[in-house]
Tab-separated table of C-alpha atoms in Angstrom:
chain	number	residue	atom	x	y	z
A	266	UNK	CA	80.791	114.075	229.546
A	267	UNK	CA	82.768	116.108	227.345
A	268	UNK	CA	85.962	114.357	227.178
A	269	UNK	CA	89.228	115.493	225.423
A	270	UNK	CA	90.921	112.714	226.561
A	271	UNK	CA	94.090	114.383	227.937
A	272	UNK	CA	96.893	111.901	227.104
A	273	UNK	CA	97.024	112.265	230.839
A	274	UNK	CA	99.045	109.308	231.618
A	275	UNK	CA	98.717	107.035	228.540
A	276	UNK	CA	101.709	104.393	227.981
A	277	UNK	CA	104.061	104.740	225.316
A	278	UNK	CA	102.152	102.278	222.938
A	279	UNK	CA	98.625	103.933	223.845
A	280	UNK	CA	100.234	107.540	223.207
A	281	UNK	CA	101.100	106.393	219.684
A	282	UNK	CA	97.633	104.952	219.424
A	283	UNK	CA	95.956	107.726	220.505
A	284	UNK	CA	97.858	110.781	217.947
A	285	UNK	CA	98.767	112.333	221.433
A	286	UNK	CA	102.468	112.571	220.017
A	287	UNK	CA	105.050	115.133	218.674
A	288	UNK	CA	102.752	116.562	216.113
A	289	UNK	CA	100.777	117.962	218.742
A	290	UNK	CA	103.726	120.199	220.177
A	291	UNK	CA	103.918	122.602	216.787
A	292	UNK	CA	100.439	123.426	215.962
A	293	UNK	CA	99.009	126.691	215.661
A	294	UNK	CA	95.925	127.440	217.511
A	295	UNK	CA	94.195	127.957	213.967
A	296	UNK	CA	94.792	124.561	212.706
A	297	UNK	CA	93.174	123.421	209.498
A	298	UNK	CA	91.023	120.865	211.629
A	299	UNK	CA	89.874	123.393	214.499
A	300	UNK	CA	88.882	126.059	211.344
A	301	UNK	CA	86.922	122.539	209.723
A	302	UNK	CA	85.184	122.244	213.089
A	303	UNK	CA	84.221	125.626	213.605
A	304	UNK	CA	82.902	125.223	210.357
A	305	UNK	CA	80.907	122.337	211.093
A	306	UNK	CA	79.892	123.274	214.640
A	307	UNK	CA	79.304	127.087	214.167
A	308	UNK	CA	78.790	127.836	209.988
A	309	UNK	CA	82.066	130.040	210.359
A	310	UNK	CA	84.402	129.849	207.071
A	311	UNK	CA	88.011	129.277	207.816
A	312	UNK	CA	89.065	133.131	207.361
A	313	UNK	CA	85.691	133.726	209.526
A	314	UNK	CA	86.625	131.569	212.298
A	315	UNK	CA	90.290	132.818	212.247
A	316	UNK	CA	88.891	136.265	212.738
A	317	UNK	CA	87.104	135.022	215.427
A	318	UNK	CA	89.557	133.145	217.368
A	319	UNK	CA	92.137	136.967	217.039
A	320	UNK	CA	89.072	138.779	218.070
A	321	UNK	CA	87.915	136.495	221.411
A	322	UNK	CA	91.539	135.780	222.404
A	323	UNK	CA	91.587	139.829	222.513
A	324	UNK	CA	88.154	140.236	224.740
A	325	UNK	CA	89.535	138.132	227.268
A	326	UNK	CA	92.360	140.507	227.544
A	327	UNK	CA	89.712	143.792	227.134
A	328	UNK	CA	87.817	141.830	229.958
A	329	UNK	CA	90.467	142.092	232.339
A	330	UNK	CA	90.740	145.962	232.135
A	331	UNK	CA	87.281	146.541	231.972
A	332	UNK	CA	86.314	145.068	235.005
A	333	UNK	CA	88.827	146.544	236.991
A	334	UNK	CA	88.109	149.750	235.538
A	335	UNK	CA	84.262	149.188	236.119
A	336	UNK	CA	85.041	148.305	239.812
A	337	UNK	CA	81.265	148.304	242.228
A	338	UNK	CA	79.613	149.146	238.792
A	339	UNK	CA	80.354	146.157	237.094
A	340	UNK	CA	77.187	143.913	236.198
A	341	UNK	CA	78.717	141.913	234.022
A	342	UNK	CA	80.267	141.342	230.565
A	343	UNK	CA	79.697	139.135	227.076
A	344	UNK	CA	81.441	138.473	223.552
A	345	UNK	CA	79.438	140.366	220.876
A	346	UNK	CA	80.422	137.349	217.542
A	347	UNK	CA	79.159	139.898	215.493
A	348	UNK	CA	81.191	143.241	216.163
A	349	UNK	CA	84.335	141.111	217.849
A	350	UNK	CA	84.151	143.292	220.661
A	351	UNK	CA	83.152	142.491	224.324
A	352	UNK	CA	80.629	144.705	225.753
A	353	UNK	CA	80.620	145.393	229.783
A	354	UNK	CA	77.168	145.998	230.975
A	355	UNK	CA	77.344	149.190	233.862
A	356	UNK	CA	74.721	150.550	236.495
A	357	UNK	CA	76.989	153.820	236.343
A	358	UNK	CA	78.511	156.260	234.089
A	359	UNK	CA	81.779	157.165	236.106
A	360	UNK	CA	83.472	154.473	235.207
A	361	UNK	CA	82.249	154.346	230.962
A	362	UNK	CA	84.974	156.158	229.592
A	363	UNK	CA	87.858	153.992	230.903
A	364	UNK	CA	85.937	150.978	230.125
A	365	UNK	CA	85.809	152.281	226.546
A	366	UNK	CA	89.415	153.239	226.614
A	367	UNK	CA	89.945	149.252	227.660
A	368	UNK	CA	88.340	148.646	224.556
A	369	UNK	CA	84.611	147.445	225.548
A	370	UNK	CA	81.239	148.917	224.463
A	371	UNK	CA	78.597	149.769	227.080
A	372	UNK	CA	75.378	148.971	228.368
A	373	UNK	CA	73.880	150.625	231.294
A	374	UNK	CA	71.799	148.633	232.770
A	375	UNK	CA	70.256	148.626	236.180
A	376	UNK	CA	71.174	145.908	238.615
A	377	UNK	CA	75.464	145.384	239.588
A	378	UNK	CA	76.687	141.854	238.943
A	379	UNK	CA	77.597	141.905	242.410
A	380	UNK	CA	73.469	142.643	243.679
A	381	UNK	CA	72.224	139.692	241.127
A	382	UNK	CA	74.523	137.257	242.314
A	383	UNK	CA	73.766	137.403	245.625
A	384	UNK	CA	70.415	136.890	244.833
A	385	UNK	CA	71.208	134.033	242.999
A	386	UNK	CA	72.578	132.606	245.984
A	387	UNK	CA	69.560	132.937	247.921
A	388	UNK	CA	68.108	130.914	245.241
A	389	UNK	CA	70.581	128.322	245.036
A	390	UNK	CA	68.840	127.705	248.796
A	391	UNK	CA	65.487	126.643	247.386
A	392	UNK	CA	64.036	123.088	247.010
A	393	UNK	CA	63.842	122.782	243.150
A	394	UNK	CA	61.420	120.383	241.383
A	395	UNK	CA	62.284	118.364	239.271
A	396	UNK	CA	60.954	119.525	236.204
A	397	UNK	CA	63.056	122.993	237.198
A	398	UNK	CA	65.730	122.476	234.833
A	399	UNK	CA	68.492	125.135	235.782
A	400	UNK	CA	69.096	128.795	237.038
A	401	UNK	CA	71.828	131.719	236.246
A	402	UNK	CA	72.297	135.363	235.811
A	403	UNK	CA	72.058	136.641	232.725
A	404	UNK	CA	74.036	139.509	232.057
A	405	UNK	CA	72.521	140.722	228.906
A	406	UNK	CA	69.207	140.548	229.783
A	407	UNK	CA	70.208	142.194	233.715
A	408	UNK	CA	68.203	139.334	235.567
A	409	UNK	CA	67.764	135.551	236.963
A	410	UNK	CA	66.353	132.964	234.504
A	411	UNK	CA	64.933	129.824	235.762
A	412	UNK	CA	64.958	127.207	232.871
A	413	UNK	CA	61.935	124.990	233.231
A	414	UNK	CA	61.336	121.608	231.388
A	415	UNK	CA	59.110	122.279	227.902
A	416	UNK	CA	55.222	120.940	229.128
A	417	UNK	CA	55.615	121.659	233.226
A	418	UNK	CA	55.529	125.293	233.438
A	419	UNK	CA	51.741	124.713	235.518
A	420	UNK	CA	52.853	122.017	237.684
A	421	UNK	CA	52.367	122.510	240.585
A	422	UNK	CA	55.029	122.072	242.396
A	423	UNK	CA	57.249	124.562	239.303
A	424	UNK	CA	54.769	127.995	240.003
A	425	UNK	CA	55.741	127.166	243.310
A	426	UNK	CA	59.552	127.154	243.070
A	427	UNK	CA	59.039	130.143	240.500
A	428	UNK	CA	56.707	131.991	243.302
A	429	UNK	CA	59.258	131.198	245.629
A	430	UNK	CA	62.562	132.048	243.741
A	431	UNK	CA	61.210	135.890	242.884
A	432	UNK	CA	60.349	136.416	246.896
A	433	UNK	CA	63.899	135.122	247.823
A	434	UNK	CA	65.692	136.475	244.888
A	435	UNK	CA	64.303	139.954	245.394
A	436	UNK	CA	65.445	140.793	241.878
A	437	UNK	CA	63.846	140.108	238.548
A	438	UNK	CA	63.400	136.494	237.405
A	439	UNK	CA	62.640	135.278	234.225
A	440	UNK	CA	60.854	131.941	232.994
A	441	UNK	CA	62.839	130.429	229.804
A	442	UNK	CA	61.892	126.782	228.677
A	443	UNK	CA	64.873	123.884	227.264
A	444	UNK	CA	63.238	121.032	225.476
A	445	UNK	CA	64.356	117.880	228.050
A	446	UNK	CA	65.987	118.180	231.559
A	447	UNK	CA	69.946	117.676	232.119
A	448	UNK	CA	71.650	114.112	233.198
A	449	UNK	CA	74.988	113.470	233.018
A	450	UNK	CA	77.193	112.069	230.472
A	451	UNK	CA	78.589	108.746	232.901
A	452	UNK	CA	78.178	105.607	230.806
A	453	UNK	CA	78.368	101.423	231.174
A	454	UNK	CA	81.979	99.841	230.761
A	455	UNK	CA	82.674	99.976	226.757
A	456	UNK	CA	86.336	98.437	225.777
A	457	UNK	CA	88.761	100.508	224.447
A	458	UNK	CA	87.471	104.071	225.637
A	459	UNK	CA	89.467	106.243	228.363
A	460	UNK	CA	89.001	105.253	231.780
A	461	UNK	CA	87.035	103.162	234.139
A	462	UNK	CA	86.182	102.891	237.236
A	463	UNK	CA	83.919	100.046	238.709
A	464	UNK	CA	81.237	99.816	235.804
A	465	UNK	CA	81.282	103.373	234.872
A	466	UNK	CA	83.663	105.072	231.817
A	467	UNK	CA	84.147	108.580	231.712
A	468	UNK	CA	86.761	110.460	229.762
A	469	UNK	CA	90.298	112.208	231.603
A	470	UNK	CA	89.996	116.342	231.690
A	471	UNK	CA	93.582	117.801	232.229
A	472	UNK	CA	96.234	116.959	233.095
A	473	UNK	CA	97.661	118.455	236.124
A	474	UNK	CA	101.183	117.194	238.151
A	475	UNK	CA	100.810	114.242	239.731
A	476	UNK	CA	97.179	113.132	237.817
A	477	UNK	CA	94.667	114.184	236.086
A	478	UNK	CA	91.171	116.103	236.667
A	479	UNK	CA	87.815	115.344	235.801
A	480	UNK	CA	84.250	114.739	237.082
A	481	UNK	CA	82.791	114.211	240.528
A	482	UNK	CA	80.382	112.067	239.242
A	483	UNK	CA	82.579	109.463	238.024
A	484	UNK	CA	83.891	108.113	241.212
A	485	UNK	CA	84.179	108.863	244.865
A	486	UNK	CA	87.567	109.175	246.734
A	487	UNK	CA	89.253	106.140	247.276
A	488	UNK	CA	88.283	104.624	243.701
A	489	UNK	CA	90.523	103.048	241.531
A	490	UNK	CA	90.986	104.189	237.986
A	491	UNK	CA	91.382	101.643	234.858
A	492	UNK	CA	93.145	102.915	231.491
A	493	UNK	CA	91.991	102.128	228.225
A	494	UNK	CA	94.079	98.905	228.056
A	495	UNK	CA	91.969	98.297	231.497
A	496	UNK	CA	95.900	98.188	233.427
A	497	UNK	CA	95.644	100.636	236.724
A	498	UNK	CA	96.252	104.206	236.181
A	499	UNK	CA	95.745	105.579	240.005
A	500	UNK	CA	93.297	106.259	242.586
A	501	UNK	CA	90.645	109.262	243.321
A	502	UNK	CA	91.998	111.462	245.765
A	503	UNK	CA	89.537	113.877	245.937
A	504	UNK	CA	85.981	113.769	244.506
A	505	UNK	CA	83.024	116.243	244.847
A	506	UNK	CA	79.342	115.462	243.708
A	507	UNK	CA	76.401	117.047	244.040
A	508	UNK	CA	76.353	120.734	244.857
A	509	UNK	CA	80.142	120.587	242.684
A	510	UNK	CA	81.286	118.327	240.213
A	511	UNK	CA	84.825	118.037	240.097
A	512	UNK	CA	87.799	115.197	241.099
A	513	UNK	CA	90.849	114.933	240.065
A	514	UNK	CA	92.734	111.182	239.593
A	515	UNK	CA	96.658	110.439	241.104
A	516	UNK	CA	98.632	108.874	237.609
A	517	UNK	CA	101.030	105.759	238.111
A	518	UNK	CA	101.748	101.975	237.739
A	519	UNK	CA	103.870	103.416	234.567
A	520	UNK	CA	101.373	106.102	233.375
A	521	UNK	CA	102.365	110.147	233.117
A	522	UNK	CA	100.391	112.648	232.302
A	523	UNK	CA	101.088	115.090	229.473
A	524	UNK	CA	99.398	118.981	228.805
A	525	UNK	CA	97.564	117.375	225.892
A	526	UNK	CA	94.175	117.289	224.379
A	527	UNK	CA	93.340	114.471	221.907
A	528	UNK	CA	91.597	115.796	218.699
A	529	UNK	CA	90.543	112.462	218.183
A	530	UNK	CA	91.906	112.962	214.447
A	531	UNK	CA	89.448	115.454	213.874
A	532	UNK	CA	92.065	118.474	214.475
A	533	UNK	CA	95.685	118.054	215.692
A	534	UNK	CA	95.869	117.253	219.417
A	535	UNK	CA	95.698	120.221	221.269
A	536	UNK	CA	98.682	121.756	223.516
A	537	UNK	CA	97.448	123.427	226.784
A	538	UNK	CA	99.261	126.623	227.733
A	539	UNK	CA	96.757	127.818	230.161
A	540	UNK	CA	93.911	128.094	231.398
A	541	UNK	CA	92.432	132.177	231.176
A	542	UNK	CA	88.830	132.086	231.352
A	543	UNK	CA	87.031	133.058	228.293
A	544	UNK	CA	84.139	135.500	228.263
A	545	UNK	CA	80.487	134.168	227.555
A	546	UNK	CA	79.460	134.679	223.812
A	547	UNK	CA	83.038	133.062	222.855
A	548	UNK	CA	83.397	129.915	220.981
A	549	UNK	CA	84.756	126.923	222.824
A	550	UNK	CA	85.580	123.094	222.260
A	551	UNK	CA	85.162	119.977	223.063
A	552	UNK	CA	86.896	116.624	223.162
A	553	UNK	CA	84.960	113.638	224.274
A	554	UNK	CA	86.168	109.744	224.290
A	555	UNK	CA	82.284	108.938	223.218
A	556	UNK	CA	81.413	111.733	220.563
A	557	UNK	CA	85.111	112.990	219.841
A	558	UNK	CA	85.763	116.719	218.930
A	559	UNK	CA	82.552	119.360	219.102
A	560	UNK	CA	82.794	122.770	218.804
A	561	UNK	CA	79.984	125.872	220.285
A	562	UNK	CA	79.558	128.520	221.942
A	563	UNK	CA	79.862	129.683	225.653
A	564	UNK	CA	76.572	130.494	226.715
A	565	UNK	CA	76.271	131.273	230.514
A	566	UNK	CA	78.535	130.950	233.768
A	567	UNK	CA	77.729	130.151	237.284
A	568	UNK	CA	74.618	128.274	236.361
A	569	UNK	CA	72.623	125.935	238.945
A	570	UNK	CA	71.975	122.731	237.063
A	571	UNK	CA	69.247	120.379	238.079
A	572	UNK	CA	70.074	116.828	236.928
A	573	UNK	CA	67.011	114.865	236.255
A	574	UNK	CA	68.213	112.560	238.815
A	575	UNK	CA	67.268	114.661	241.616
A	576	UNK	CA	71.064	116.155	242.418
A	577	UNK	CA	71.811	120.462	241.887
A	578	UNK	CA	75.538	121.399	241.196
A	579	UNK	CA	76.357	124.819	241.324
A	580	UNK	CA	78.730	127.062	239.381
A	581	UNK	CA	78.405	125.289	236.029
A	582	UNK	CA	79.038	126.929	232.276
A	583	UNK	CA	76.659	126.260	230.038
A	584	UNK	CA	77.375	126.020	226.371
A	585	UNK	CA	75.800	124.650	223.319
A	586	UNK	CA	78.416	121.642	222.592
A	587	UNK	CA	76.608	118.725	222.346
A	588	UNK	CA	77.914	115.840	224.251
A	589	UNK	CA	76.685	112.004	224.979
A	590	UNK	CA	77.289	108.984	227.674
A	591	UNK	CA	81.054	108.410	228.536
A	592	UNK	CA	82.153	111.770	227.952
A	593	UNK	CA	81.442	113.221	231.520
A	594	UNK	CA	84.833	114.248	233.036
A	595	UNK	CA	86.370	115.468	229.494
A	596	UNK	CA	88.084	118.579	228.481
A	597	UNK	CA	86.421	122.061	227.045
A	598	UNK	CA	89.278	124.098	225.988
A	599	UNK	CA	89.252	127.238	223.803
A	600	UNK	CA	92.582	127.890	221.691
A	601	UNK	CA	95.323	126.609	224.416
A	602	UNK	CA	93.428	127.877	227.232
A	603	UNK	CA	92.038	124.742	229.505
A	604	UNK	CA	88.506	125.620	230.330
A	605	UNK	CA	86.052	122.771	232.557
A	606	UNK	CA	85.254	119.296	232.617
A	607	UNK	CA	82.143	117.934	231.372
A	608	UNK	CA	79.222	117.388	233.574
A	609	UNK	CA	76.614	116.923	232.349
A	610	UNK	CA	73.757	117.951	229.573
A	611	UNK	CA	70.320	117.383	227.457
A	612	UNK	CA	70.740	115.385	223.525
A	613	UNK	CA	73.158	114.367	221.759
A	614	UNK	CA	74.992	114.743	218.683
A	615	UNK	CA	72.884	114.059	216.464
A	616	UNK	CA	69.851	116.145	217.158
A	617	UNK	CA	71.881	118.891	218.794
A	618	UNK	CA	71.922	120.045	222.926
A	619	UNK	CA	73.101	121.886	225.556
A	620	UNK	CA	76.517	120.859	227.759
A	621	UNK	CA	77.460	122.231	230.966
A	622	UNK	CA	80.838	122.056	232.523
A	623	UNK	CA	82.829	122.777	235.736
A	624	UNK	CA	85.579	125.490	235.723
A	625	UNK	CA	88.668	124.166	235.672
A	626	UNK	CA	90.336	127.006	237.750
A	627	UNK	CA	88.243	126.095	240.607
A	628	UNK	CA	88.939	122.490	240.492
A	629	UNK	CA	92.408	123.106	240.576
A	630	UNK	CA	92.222	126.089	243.746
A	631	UNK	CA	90.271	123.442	245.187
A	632	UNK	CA	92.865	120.421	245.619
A	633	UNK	CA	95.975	123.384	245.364
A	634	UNK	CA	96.578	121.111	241.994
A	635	UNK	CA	99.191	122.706	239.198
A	636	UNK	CA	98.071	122.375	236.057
A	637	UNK	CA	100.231	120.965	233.464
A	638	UNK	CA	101.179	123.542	230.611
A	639	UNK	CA	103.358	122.592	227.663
């Protein structure tokens, strides 16, 4: 899936190839080819998208406050593109005023983040169909929405799951429609893209010391790893697919692993200096070894995705980057911050889509992995 091809572990002559090199350690986050991209991807002028990027670097920050300010009132939280401000939904006023002094506007709203969560859990529990396409919390609209495949709201076997998700969700659920169901982004062996393993190519996340992370999907512990000059990289240590879709790669036989991003010549590669979670309603990027650099917006978190293929992961974030076959496993990063790894998605990027990826901070609490920050 969504790939930015981390230079995790490329050789010296496959660094050079890829642009992964020195001009990647002195770019500014508002580089000439992220503003293009933003452009492209999101109709923002460059002075538009600069504004941006100042005003959603400062919501993460206002995030932080809020919710700790909010405390067992919190129900949630979203980037407002429009005013530049994050605004904290509430289910009490004791707690407004600080969250306004933190520098967030308020809704009230009825149910805690906390109470819909839960009974998104109870969901999560549930058979789905296949035609069911995902399922999340949304925080602006204060309830569950089940995403079903455009043509199979009557099936059968859909009013079912729906009749069955409101009794066990004992919260409001709402029906929304997506034009085709998820897959992921794995693809056949194609020479000269990022790695390989077996017949499958996916695309390297982040780097992290000692390898690399990416997707579950791509390979099961124990699986070696081929480079793009098909030479051994390492091995997959840990892998986790369905219910989660993370791995992460050891790096050897003469490969490293650097905190880069490739920009694919698109933008400048990208340094990673973190990885702060950004708020939904944020913009966010892309790198890919299939489709390159893609830019969007961040759409939903903790999202059960239903992959046509039968499997559910949990605890995706769902944005509208487009993304095609061998990009699973890539990097979404916003500014310097390291985001997820692609997992998978509907279109492509041509006709436009949705794109789903894994958190990267959980990936890395899983394995007790360090990421690798320039």
């Amino acid at each position: 899936m969504a790939a930015t091809f981390v230079a995790t572990g490329l050789a010296p002559s496959a660094a050079a190839e890829s642009g992964s090199g020195s001009g990647a350690t002195s770019k500014a986050i508002a580089s000439p080819g992220l503003l293009d991209a933003m452009e492209r991807d999101l109709g923002l002028t460059p002075a538009a998208a600069r504004e941006r990027l100042a005003d959603e670097r400062q919501a993460v920050k206002t995030e932080r406050a809020a919710r700790k300010a909010a405390g067992s009132a919190y129900a949630g939280s979203w980037f407002d593109a429009k005013s530049g401000k994050l605004t904290v939904a509430l289910t009490g006023r004791q707690a407004a005023g600080e969250v306004r002094e933190a520098g967030a506007d308020v809704r009230m709203v009825k149910h805690s983040a906390a109470r819909l969560d839960a009974a998104k859990k109870r969901v999560d529990k549930l058979k789905a169909p296949d035609n069911v396409a995902s399922w999340r919390v949304d925080t602006k609209a204060n309830r569950l929405v089940v995403d079903v495949v455009e043509g199979h709201r009557a099936d059968n076997d859909v009013t079912t799951f729906l009749r069955e998700a409101r009794a066990t969700a004992d919260a409001p659920v709402q029906v929304g429609t997506v034009p085709a169901g998820p897959s992921t982004f794995a693809a056949g062996t194609v020479g000269g893209d990022p790695y390989y393993t077996g017949n499958v190519r996916c695309s390297i996340g982040f780097s992290v010391h000692g390898g690399f992370v990416t997707a579950g999907h791509c390979g099961k512990a124990g699986a070696g790893v081929r480079g793009w000059d098909n030479s051994n990289i390492g091995t997959f240590q840990g892998s986790s697919f369905p219910d989660n879709d993370y791995a992460w790669v050891s790096v050897g036989n003469g490969w490293w692993t650097v905190p880069v991003v490739l920009g694919w010549g698109t933008i400048p590669d990208r340094l990673v200096k973190g990885s702060s979670e950004m708020p939904v309603g944020t913009s966010i990027c892309r790198s890919g070894s299939t489709t390159k650099w893609h830019c969007g917006n961040l759409l939903a978190k903790n999202e059960t995705v239903n992959y046509s293929d039968g499997t559910i992961v949990h605890q995706l974030t769902k944005t509208s980057v487009c993304a095609e076959g061998g990009d699973s496993g890539g990097s979404f990063i916003s500014g310097d911050q390291a985001q997820g790894v692609t997992s998978g998605g509907w279109g492509n990027c041509s006709s436009g889509g949705e794109t789903w990826f894994q958190p990267v901070n959980e990936i890395l609490q899983r394995y007790g992995l360090t990421l690798h920050t320039a």
